[in-house]
XYZ file of C-alpha atoms in Angstrom:
693
model
C 56.150 85.563 13.945
C 56.075 87.604 10.743
C 54.465 86.040 7.633
C 55.283 86.744 4.019
C 52.577 88.446 1.935
C 52.538 85.459 -0.421
C 51.525 83.251 2.528
C 48.398 85.273 3.272
C 44.826 84.254 2.396
C 41.848 86.541 3.083
C 38.418 84.973 2.741
C 34.954 86.513 3.194
C 32.415 83.894 4.269
C 29.126 85.000 2.725
C 25.663 83.622 1.999
C 21.913 83.795 2.637
C 20.860 83.974 6.255
C 20.768 80.551 7.917
C 23.160 78.757 5.563
C 25.580 77.942 8.398
C 28.363 80.513 7.888
C 29.083 80.993 11.589
C 29.069 77.240 12.250
C 31.391 76.741 9.287
C 33.882 79.239 10.718
C 33.566 77.574 14.114
C 34.528 74.214 12.587
C 37.448 75.827 10.732
C 38.750 77.229 14.022
C 38.283 73.829 15.699
C 39.971 71.817 12.884
C 42.931 74.255 12.874
C 43.346 74.043 16.653
C 42.399 77.630 17.468
C 39.498 76.540 19.686
C 39.209 73.337 21.726
C 35.672 72.575 20.545
C 33.242 73.782 17.938
C 30.386 75.544 19.726
C 26.824 75.507 18.453
C 24.761 78.627 17.682
C 22.300 77.646 20.441
C 25.082 77.681 23.045
C 25.729 81.400 22.482
C 29.464 80.689 22.679
C 30.598 80.803 19.048
C 33.709 82.743 18.319
C 32.174 85.079 15.713
C 28.696 85.739 17.126
C 29.772 87.206 20.461
C 27.753 90.373 20.943
C 24.720 90.345 23.239
C 22.241 91.003 20.400
C 23.751 88.262 18.224
C 23.566 85.751 21.063
C 19.981 86.723 21.896
C 18.716 86.690 18.303
C 20.962 83.846 17.110
C 21.877 85.659 13.904
C 25.074 87.364 12.725
C 24.772 91.181 12.832
C 28.424 92.260 12.551
C 31.285 90.928 10.453
C 33.602 88.966 12.720
C 37.269 88.424 11.905
C 39.242 85.312 12.744
C 42.858 84.613 11.832
C 44.384 81.181 11.908
C 47.749 79.610 11.051
C 47.414 76.529 8.883
C 50.353 74.542 7.554
C 52.568 77.597 7.253
C 49.974 79.940 5.844
C 48.073 82.741 7.551
C 44.333 82.502 6.811
C 41.998 85.323 7.766
C 38.245 84.666 7.593
C 35.550 87.347 7.759
C 32.209 85.870 8.857
C 29.551 88.184 7.432
C 25.813 88.570 8.181
C 23.367 86.994 5.715
C 20.469 89.403 6.290
C 20.011 92.256 3.818
C 19.689 94.761 6.741
C 23.406 94.382 7.379
C 24.750 94.542 3.817
C 27.223 97.248 4.854
C 29.145 94.628 6.820
C 29.361 92.458 3.687
C 30.548 95.317 1.488
C 33.427 96.112 3.832
C 34.438 92.401 3.820
C 34.329 92.280 0.008
C 36.688 95.240 -0.145
C 39.279 93.717 2.159
C 39.251 90.081 1.013
C 40.654 88.617 -2.215
C 38.290 85.640 -2.221
C 34.746 84.852 -1.104
C 33.409 81.542 0.193
C 29.688 81.293 -0.494
C 27.772 79.054 1.925
C 24.758 77.427 0.273
C 22.098 75.309 1.983
C 21.984 72.015 0.061
C 18.243 71.831 0.732
C 17.491 75.084 -1.032
C 20.243 75.863 -3.554
C 20.543 79.503 -4.595
C 18.350 81.825 -2.487
C 17.592 85.493 -2.929
C 20.628 86.796 -1.000
C 22.851 84.179 -2.713
C 21.907 85.692 -6.054
C 22.276 89.306 -4.919
C 25.681 88.645 -3.335
C 26.825 86.735 -6.418
C 25.935 89.785 -8.511
C 28.068 91.950 -6.232
C 30.933 89.493 -6.629
C 30.531 89.656 -10.418
C 30.658 93.445 -10.264
C 34.057 93.112 -8.627
C 35.217 90.130 -10.693
C 36.131 88.544 -7.356
C 37.223 84.878 -7.180
C 34.907 82.680 -5.179
C 34.193 79.115 -4.024
C 31.018 77.423 -2.792
C 30.560 75.337 0.344
C 27.413 73.261 -0.049
C 26.386 72.931 3.571
C 23.922 70.898 5.688
C 24.263 67.650 3.687
C 23.333 65.817 6.864
C 19.841 67.407 7.074
C 16.499 66.055 5.891
C 15.696 67.116 2.320
C 19.393 67.700 1.580
C 20.288 67.052 -2.057
C 23.776 68.093 -3.059
C 23.350 67.106 -6.675
C 20.034 68.935 -7.121
C 21.445 72.048 -5.420
C 24.575 71.801 -7.599
C 22.423 71.703 -10.719
C 20.353 74.570 -9.387
C 23.528 76.663 -8.946
C 24.683 76.002 -12.496
C 21.279 76.968 -13.911
C 20.717 79.984 -11.639
C 24.210 81.465 -11.572
C 26.045 80.346 -14.727
C 29.752 79.738 -14.174
C 32.343 76.998 -14.594
C 31.742 75.063 -11.379
C 34.372 72.529 -10.298
C 33.368 69.808 -7.815
C 36.262 69.339 -5.337
C 34.450 67.235 -2.778
C 31.181 65.332 -3.182
C 29.062 63.732 -0.457
C 28.806 60.064 0.384
C 25.090 59.879 1.096
C 22.740 62.581 2.370
C 20.526 63.196 5.402
C 20.700 60.378 7.925
C 22.754 58.366 5.449
C 25.538 60.928 5.140
C 28.952 59.314 5.813
C 31.424 61.988 4.721
C 32.910 63.391 1.518
C 35.073 62.204 -1.368
C 38.024 64.426 -2.230
C 38.187 64.178 -6.041
C 41.719 65.624 -6.272
C 43.203 63.283 -3.695
C 40.935 60.370 -4.644
C 40.284 59.705 -1.008
C 37.263 59.482 1.284
C 36.952 61.618 4.444
C 34.616 60.205 7.063
C 33.738 61.999 10.290
C 33.511 60.689 13.842
C 31.792 61.740 17.047
C 34.609 64.049 18.159
C 34.265 66.178 15.002
C 37.481 65.039 13.378
C 37.804 63.538 9.929
C 39.568 60.292 8.983
C 41.114 59.687 5.551
C 40.580 56.340 3.808
C 39.866 54.678 0.481
C 36.712 55.444 -1.391
C 34.016 52.816 -0.675
C 33.268 50.765 -3.767
C 29.621 51.711 -3.712
C 30.660 55.271 -4.672
C 33.069 54.358 -7.488
C 30.655 55.226 -10.318
C 29.772 58.535 -8.680
C 33.467 59.290 -8.167
C 34.288 58.616 -11.808
C 31.440 60.802 -13.044
C 32.461 63.799 -11.015
C 36.234 63.271 -11.445
C 35.624 63.749 -15.153
C 33.856 67.065 -14.442
C 36.786 68.074 -12.232
C 39.361 67.329 -14.936
C 37.356 69.110 -17.652
C 36.899 72.243 -15.501
C 40.566 72.204 -14.382
C 41.616 72.127 -18.077
C 39.751 75.398 -18.587
C 41.901 77.057 -15.934
C 44.959 77.327 -18.214
C 45.267 77.422 -21.989
C 48.041 74.843 -22.242
C 46.054 72.404 -20.134
C 43.161 72.550 -22.574
C 45.515 71.376 -25.332
C 46.962 68.661 -23.056
C 43.486 67.425 -22.166
C 42.385 67.249 -25.810
C 45.565 65.297 -26.684
C 45.813 62.926 -23.696
C 42.185 62.772 -22.556
C 43.179 63.352 -18.921
C 45.386 65.440 -16.572
C 47.776 64.513 -13.821
C 46.892 65.504 -10.184
C 49.510 68.259 -10.293
C 48.080 69.611 -13.540
C 44.600 69.560 -12.078
C 45.842 71.572 -9.101
C 47.576 74.102 -11.347
C 44.530 74.486 -13.543
C 42.315 75.059 -10.521
C 44.770 77.497 -8.959
C 45.206 79.616 -12.086
C 41.499 79.418 -12.968
C 40.451 80.548 -9.493
C 43.024 83.350 -9.527
C 41.420 84.719 -12.717
C 37.856 83.984 -11.589
C 37.348 81.495 -14.434
C 36.357 78.555 -12.247
C 34.300 78.194 -9.052
C 35.381 75.288 -6.788
C 32.497 73.557 -5.015
C 32.768 71.684 -1.700
C 30.289 69.465 0.117
C 30.004 69.074 3.879
C 28.247 69.675 7.173
C 29.298 72.472 9.485
C 27.279 70.821 12.235
C 29.262 67.545 12.037
C 32.599 69.005 10.961
C 32.564 67.104 7.658
C 34.319 68.415 4.575
C 36.340 70.953 6.539
C 39.814 69.362 6.146
C 39.567 69.281 2.328
C 38.263 72.862 2.318
C 41.114 74.161 4.449
C 43.767 72.305 2.436
C 42.393 73.705 -0.814
C 42.255 77.248 0.573
C 45.863 76.949 1.745
C 47.145 75.575 -1.556
C 44.990 77.291 -4.150
C 43.260 80.441 -2.936
C 45.062 83.586 -4.221
C 47.355 85.581 -1.994
C 46.898 89.382 -1.884
C 50.185 90.078 -3.674
C 49.670 91.739 -7.042
C 45.964 92.388 -6.409
C 44.819 95.980 -6.790
C 42.902 98.528 -4.767
C 41.852 102.019 -5.631
C 43.221 105.415 -4.636
C 42.374 109.039 -5.386
C 45.160 111.514 -6.146
C 44.239 115.160 -6.778
C 40.723 114.109 -7.571
C 41.715 111.402 -10.043
C 40.998 107.718 -9.400
C 43.673 105.099 -10.110
C 44.811 101.609 -9.073
C 47.401 100.686 -6.496
C 48.995 97.262 -6.262
C 49.330 95.291 -3.014
C 53.062 95.040 -2.545
C 55.270 94.302 0.492
C 57.863 96.749 -0.865
C 57.607 100.518 -0.545
C 56.341 102.964 2.081
C 53.624 101.545 4.313
C 50.017 102.392 3.533
C 46.662 101.013 4.704
C 42.982 101.873 4.910
C 40.411 101.391 7.674
C 37.533 99.253 6.449
C 35.684 98.737 9.716
C 35.394 100.287 13.198
C 34.141 98.586 16.329
C 33.873 99.988 19.840
C 34.567 97.398 22.531
C 33.655 98.096 26.138
C 37.011 96.716 27.286
C 39.438 97.452 24.440
C 37.937 100.776 23.330
C 37.876 101.729 19.656
C 39.254 99.028 17.360
C 40.145 100.047 13.770
C 40.284 97.121 11.345
C 42.821 97.869 8.635
C 43.937 96.334 5.355
C 47.647 96.905 4.708
C 48.249 97.609 1.002
C 51.967 98.467 0.891
C 54.988 97.887 3.046
C 54.831 96.785 6.690
C 53.198 98.387 9.707
C 54.541 97.755 13.204
C 53.870 99.343 16.549
C 56.556 101.955 16.033
C 55.629 102.877 12.455
C 54.844 106.553 11.984
C 51.445 106.752 10.284
C 49.780 109.864 8.912
C 46.147 110.429 8.090
C 46.384 112.747 5.037
C 42.810 114.004 5.449
C 43.439 115.135 9.042
C 47.120 115.976 8.544
C 47.838 114.209 11.842
C 50.463 111.611 12.693
C 50.710 108.902 15.363
C 52.326 105.560 16.111
C 49.979 102.582 16.706
C 51.983 101.382 19.730
C 50.857 97.830 19.081
C 49.240 95.989 16.168
C 46.957 93.021 16.446
C 45.085 90.281 14.642
C 41.650 89.151 15.730
C 40.063 85.840 16.613
C 36.483 86.876 17.223
C 36.614 89.390 20.027
C 40.081 88.312 21.140
C 43.003 90.584 20.259
C 46.232 88.741 19.419
C 49.289 91.008 19.446
C 51.693 90.514 16.495
C 55.079 92.035 15.675
C 53.888 93.603 12.414
C 51.331 93.550 9.605
C 52.642 93.126 6.085
C 51.067 94.052 2.777
C 47.810 92.139 2.293
C 47.344 91.590 6.039
C 44.122 92.325 7.813
C 44.731 93.563 11.330
C 43.743 95.976 14.078
C 44.971 99.207 15.588
C 43.455 100.015 18.977
C 42.473 103.354 20.476
C 43.735 105.435 17.548
C 43.037 109.146 17.295
C 43.498 109.244 13.507
C 41.557 106.100 12.512
C 37.915 105.888 11.435
C 36.159 103.882 8.743
C 37.452 104.970 5.271
C 40.508 106.640 6.750
C 43.796 106.405 4.844
C 47.010 105.700 6.745
C 50.411 106.312 5.114
C 54.039 106.380 6.180
C 55.969 109.215 4.577
C 54.702 111.900 2.249
C 52.190 109.999 0.103
C 49.606 112.414 -1.305
C 46.828 109.952 -2.113
C 43.826 108.610 -0.267
C 42.133 105.241 -0.655
C 38.801 105.266 -2.405
C 36.062 105.269 0.275
C 33.725 102.265 0.671
C 30.501 102.790 -1.250
C 27.429 101.786 0.670
C 23.824 101.620 -0.594
C 21.370 104.337 0.446
C 19.265 103.649 3.574
C 15.795 102.234 2.854
C 13.907 102.790 6.111
C 13.527 105.884 8.305
C 11.979 106.781 11.642
C 11.556 110.074 13.475
C 12.806 109.709 17.035
C 12.423 111.674 20.272
C 13.764 111.012 23.726
C 11.609 111.447 26.789
C 13.517 114.419 28.263
C 16.618 116.587 27.770
C 18.921 114.323 29.819
C 17.683 111.264 27.915
C 18.162 113.152 24.642
C 21.836 113.789 25.467
C 22.368 110.128 26.257
C 20.598 109.088 23.055
C 22.635 111.435 20.910
C 25.922 110.283 22.440
C 24.997 106.662 21.808
C 23.885 107.370 18.229
C 27.207 109.142 17.533
C 29.131 106.000 18.626
C 26.981 103.740 16.485
C 27.416 105.932 13.416
C 31.191 105.576 13.857
C 30.808 101.810 13.661
C 28.080 101.557 11.054
C 28.142 103.859 8.033
C 24.841 102.479 6.680
C 23.109 103.968 9.713
C 22.536 107.733 9.547
C 21.002 110.424 11.712
C 19.970 113.954 10.950
C 17.854 116.846 12.133
C 15.431 118.104 9.522
C 15.169 121.888 9.966
C 12.116 121.912 7.761
C 10.048 119.290 9.652
C 11.783 119.911 13.028
C 12.344 116.178 13.458
C 15.336 114.105 14.407
C 15.435 111.093 12.076
C 17.379 107.856 11.853
C 17.829 105.949 8.583
C 19.038 102.439 8.028
C 18.901 99.345 5.840
C 15.629 98.010 7.223
C 13.225 97.775 10.111
C 15.379 95.133 11.841
C 18.515 97.213 11.479
C 16.997 100.319 13.055
C 15.013 98.581 15.762
C 18.021 96.609 16.899
C 20.090 99.770 17.276
C 17.353 101.677 19.144
C 16.594 98.673 21.414
C 20.299 98.458 22.282
C 20.433 102.167 23.144
C 17.281 101.983 25.277
C 18.592 98.952 27.148
C 22.135 100.248 27.698
C 21.219 103.842 28.528
C 18.013 103.058 30.450
C 15.988 105.613 28.504
C 12.822 105.696 26.480
C 12.800 106.620 22.800
C 9.577 107.445 21.024
C 9.414 106.665 17.318
C 7.039 107.522 14.498
C 7.115 107.662 10.722
C 8.904 110.850 9.558
C 7.134 113.719 7.881
C 7.478 114.035 4.121
C 9.479 116.990 2.781
C 6.928 118.281 0.314
C 7.645 121.306 -1.873
C 5.550 123.923 -3.614
C 5.999 125.519 -7.024
C 4.116 127.412 -9.727
C 2.766 126.301 -13.101
C 2.511 129.495 -15.178
C 3.682 133.115 -15.452
C 2.071 135.512 -12.998
C 2.099 138.643 -15.152
C 3.430 141.835 -13.568
C 2.381 142.222 -9.944
C 2.736 145.416 -7.909
C 3.082 145.643 -4.149
C 3.920 148.589 -1.895
C 4.894 148.402 1.764
C 3.899 151.595 3.601
C 4.003 152.311 7.300
C 3.895 155.708 9.048
C 4.064 155.956 12.839
C 5.659 159.333 13.480
C 9.167 160.258 12.468
C 10.702 158.167 9.724
C 8.225 155.750 8.147
C 8.705 152.705 5.967
C 8.231 152.717 2.233
C 9.131 150.391 -0.597
C 7.365 149.521 -3.824
C 8.254 146.725 -6.281
C 6.791 145.380 -9.471
C 7.791 141.763 -10.221
C 6.890 138.956 -12.569
C 7.514 135.266 -11.809
C 7.640 132.183 -14.022
C 8.257 128.460 -13.519
C 11.781 127.075 -13.964
C 12.888 123.565 -14.885
C 12.634 121.119 -12.037
C 15.720 121.321 -9.910
C 16.819 124.851 -10.908
C 15.356 126.204 -7.644
C 15.600 129.991 -8.093
C 16.770 132.788 -10.396
C 16.671 136.583 -10.062
C 16.846 139.141 -12.822
C 17.018 142.914 -12.296
C 15.242 144.406 -15.332
C 14.707 147.890 -13.857
C 15.659 150.677 -16.230
C 16.193 154.249 -15.202
C 17.249 153.554 -11.593
C 13.809 153.786 -9.998
C 15.149 151.547 -7.215
C 18.711 151.977 -6.001
C 21.014 148.951 -6.332
C 21.671 149.161 -2.610
C 18.165 147.948 -1.940
C 18.501 144.819 -4.158
C 19.939 142.585 -1.410
C 16.937 143.395 0.738
C 14.575 142.670 -2.157
C 16.195 139.262 -2.762
C 15.952 138.446 0.946
C 12.240 139.213 0.871
C 11.736 136.961 -2.151
C 13.635 134.169 -0.367
C 11.561 134.731 2.788
C 8.347 134.159 0.813
C 9.785 131.061 -0.878
C 10.901 129.618 2.430
C 7.523 130.177 4.112
C 5.554 128.590 1.275
C 2.090 129.511 0.055
C -0.290 126.565 0.085
C 0.836 124.567 3.107
C 3.986 126.217 4.520
C 6.275 124.016 2.403
C 9.239 125.716 0.693
C 8.691 127.026 -2.824
C 11.133 125.940 -5.532
C 11.928 126.370 -9.198
C 10.774 129.955 -9.577
C 12.333 132.623 -11.749
C 11.787 136.214 -10.542
C 12.199 139.363 -12.601
C 11.917 142.768 -10.964
C 10.692 145.179 -13.634
C 10.109 148.420 -11.700
C 9.700 149.990 -8.309
C 9.692 153.168 -6.334
C 11.607 154.481 -3.354
C 11.194 157.393 -0.919
C 14.194 159.660 -0.113
C 13.492 159.475 3.626
C 11.289 156.473 4.428
C 12.831 153.788 2.224
C 15.187 151.217 3.715
C 16.461 147.731 2.988
C 13.941 146.300 5.445
C 11.072 148.190 3.770
C 11.983 146.739 0.390
C 12.446 143.299 1.914
C 8.854 143.400 3.180
C 7.620 144.816 -0.124
C 9.324 142.076 -2.079
C 7.877 139.401 0.183
C 4.353 140.813 -0.245
C 4.831 141.062 -4.022
C 6.062 137.487 -4.173
C 3.032 136.143 -2.334
C 0.697 138.133 -4.577
C 2.492 136.844 -7.683
C 2.377 133.254 -6.512
C -1.371 133.491 -6.080
C -1.684 134.323 -9.783
C 0.872 131.779 -11.009
C -1.015 128.525 -10.380
C 0.631 127.284 -7.213
C 0.820 123.467 -6.792
C 2.190 120.926 -4.331
C 5.245 118.782 -5.188
C 6.010 115.424 -3.599
C 9.274 113.462 -3.611
C 9.462 110.372 -5.816
C 11.835 107.507 -5.071
C 13.651 105.143 -7.415
C 12.878 101.599 -6.232
C 14.426 98.195 -6.993
C 12.621 95.201 -5.511
C 13.975 91.651 -5.432
C 11.344 88.933 -5.018
C 10.570 85.281 -5.852
C 8.593 84.723 -9.067
C 5.524 83.621 -7.133
C 5.175 87.070 -5.522
C 5.505 89.096 -8.736
C 1.783 89.627 -9.247
C 1.269 90.770 -5.653
C 4.182 93.169 -5.854
C 3.033 94.757 -9.132
C -0.489 95.123 -7.791
C 0.770 96.693 -4.565
C 2.985 99.176 -6.477
C 0.035 100.179 -8.583
C -1.986 100.827 -5.441
C 0.903 102.991 -4.143
C 0.679 105.228 -7.245
C 3.920 103.671 -8.470
C 5.069 103.465 -12.067
C 6.833 100.207 -12.987
C 9.841 101.007 -15.153
C 10.727 97.424 -15.954
C 11.398 93.989 -14.560
C 14.267 91.544 -15.039
C 14.640 87.831 -14.362
C 18.000 87.717 -12.603
C 17.999 83.939 -12.271
C 17.019 81.394 -9.669
C 13.365 82.300 -9.866
C 14.186 85.809 -8.666
C 12.687 88.893 -10.295
C 13.998 92.428 -9.990
C 11.275 95.074 -10.434
C 12.234 98.720 -10.986
C 9.716 101.439 -10.276
C 9.195 105.105 -9.365
C 6.997 105.543 -6.320
C 5.967 108.564 -4.152
C 7.966 108.643 -0.902
C 4.716 109.071 1.051
C 3.730 105.548 -0.049
C 7.077 104.002 0.883
C 7.474 104.879 4.544
C 6.374 101.389 5.668
C 7.522 99.470 2.621
C 10.194 97.527 4.581
C 7.355 96.081 6.677
C 4.901 95.732 3.782
C 7.362 93.830 1.610
C 8.270 91.474 4.446
C 4.583 90.695 4.932
C 3.904 90.143 1.189
C 6.907 87.874 0.631
C 7.081 85.989 3.957
C 10.310 87.814 4.738
C 12.159 86.753 1.561
C 11.898 89.975 -0.458
C 14.336 92.875 -0.280
C 14.650 96.272 -1.917
C 16.885 99.238 -2.581
C 15.623 102.815 -2.725
C 16.937 106.334 -3.304
C 15.512 109.786 -3.918
C 14.977 110.551 -7.563
C 12.928 113.701 -8.214
C 9.897 115.850 -7.270
C 6.560 115.634 -9.094
C 3.310 117.597 -8.949
C 0.557 116.113 -6.817
C -3.028 117.331 -7.129
C -6.622 116.447 -6.379
C -7.752 114.840 -3.179
C -4.273 113.707 -2.189
C -2.955 117.290 -2.389
C -5.996 118.603 -0.546
C -5.434 116.143 2.323
C -1.714 117.008 2.526
C -2.430 120.774 2.570
C -5.157 120.395 5.192
C -2.952 118.302 7.499
C -0.012 120.695 7.069
C -2.084 123.756 7.883
C -3.534 122.075 10.982
C -0.067 121.068 12.165
C 1.219 124.633 11.593
C -1.669 126.174 13.542
C -1.129 123.736 16.412
C 2.585 124.509 16.566
C 1.983 128.276 16.526
C -1.064 128.381 18.768
């Protein structure tokens, strides 16, 4: 059955780890009749946490997609991980959904990932709602958590449902719009009734907040509220709908995903008030220029791939967001980047790992194409001759690296094949071979992220993988001019000999300029035909390094004179002469070691601030500033040597009891001297001698 684009709702369920996102989706699927019972996390049978590693660890690792039909609307939920290691999954969900549903633990209020995710939503101006979960637990306090949210993450919050009791005394929720009470029973279903008299005062207090916030959703309602002092139920609904559409209000719901309480009101509100995709915008690139594109059921079909999964039974599944037109099994789709065309054959929607075949996907739909040869994450799919591509997803830089090595050649082939498949699924996971350090490295969003991937490969492929911290890519440079240095390469062994003589001067360049070459020879003492050989010799010397076999950078070379022999000179002779001259010049130019510095942003609770600052100081870091981002969370910005950061993912977890997180990226190289430089040079020389023994 085809569904109109205006009847679609796409919702990313997000929140700090352990706030009950997966259980919430499970109850939504149960209440809407998609599953016959709501499974617990402990059972390992939930719809959205279905992979072996998710079941074993009892955490969400991948974004799971579940589509339901509810009262004539098509609702697609994306259940995202709450751990910072898997932020890439959340980013892809943000891109493809028009609204976010933030799960908050009513015992804790806003936590560190709540705040960071909220900031990402603000960056996108994305509408959102809050589900205050776990009202049935000990220490639960909806009203304290509600106040905490308002203080921590300022916004116009609108209470839609409020709890009747908390903890063991929790009876259900009051729907402020409907003015009804929803109680739950043992079978997980909710029953509608009148509001118990004991909650009348509470109802009146929060109904007033509801009306005031709804009035802010539309300009004419503000005037009506000032004149009449109240709004009708229909006016309240319109104010909330328009306010949510423009991200001016944040609806708040109370409930328990364990008991199935508060789900009916949540689903009804989503159906009636969450925005459809129609008229929303995405971003495309045409001839290098970025512009907006509107989600519209009219026009030639176009879509982008926001996620790739590889299923052992179904093969490669490409999750797509349709932006224009309609895509069916017989639609001709072209990938402009590849210049290749294919027909999907069939199109699907997902309910966890279950593929549900549908006739077509219309603009705004989230669906799946299976076993495609032209689909991969960030791929653009168009019907016709469209000359644009969708803007790629932007993921943060990896923060943790390991050097890896398989036990033998056969194991190495298996490892590399498995890594290639994982990279196709997870763009925040990267691999590379460093020609300089001769190491294969993997990079990811944290220790947990990388270890889970490697553990999965070892278990599936039955191989061993050795890991260690990667070597640092140090550099060398010079600090002063060398003066003119002369070097001659002579060799005579019967017949033609080898002869080349060069006079050069070197000087330091600005950091990042790498290399420059100037031919200042006058009078033609060295033929121009030998200049390529001379430059190769200079590059040879720079590549080999001087102090510790690390590449030399940021050096300007001027050749001022030279001499050639009519018989014995050759390009090779001048190459060797230039290399020798370069090494002699470097010796006189104050060679030093450079180390990479990283730009670091750390997110931690207030109580850990002193420990973090002290630790960064001990790591030779320079704090650039700190910012209170709300909710007792501090963001510290610093520049720190990469050598001090190799284990920071583990160090930070230890210092903050697992609550801290960070972002890191390469920034620049700086000179390192003294004992630290001596130790690095000594270790590098020893390693070089061992490798070349």
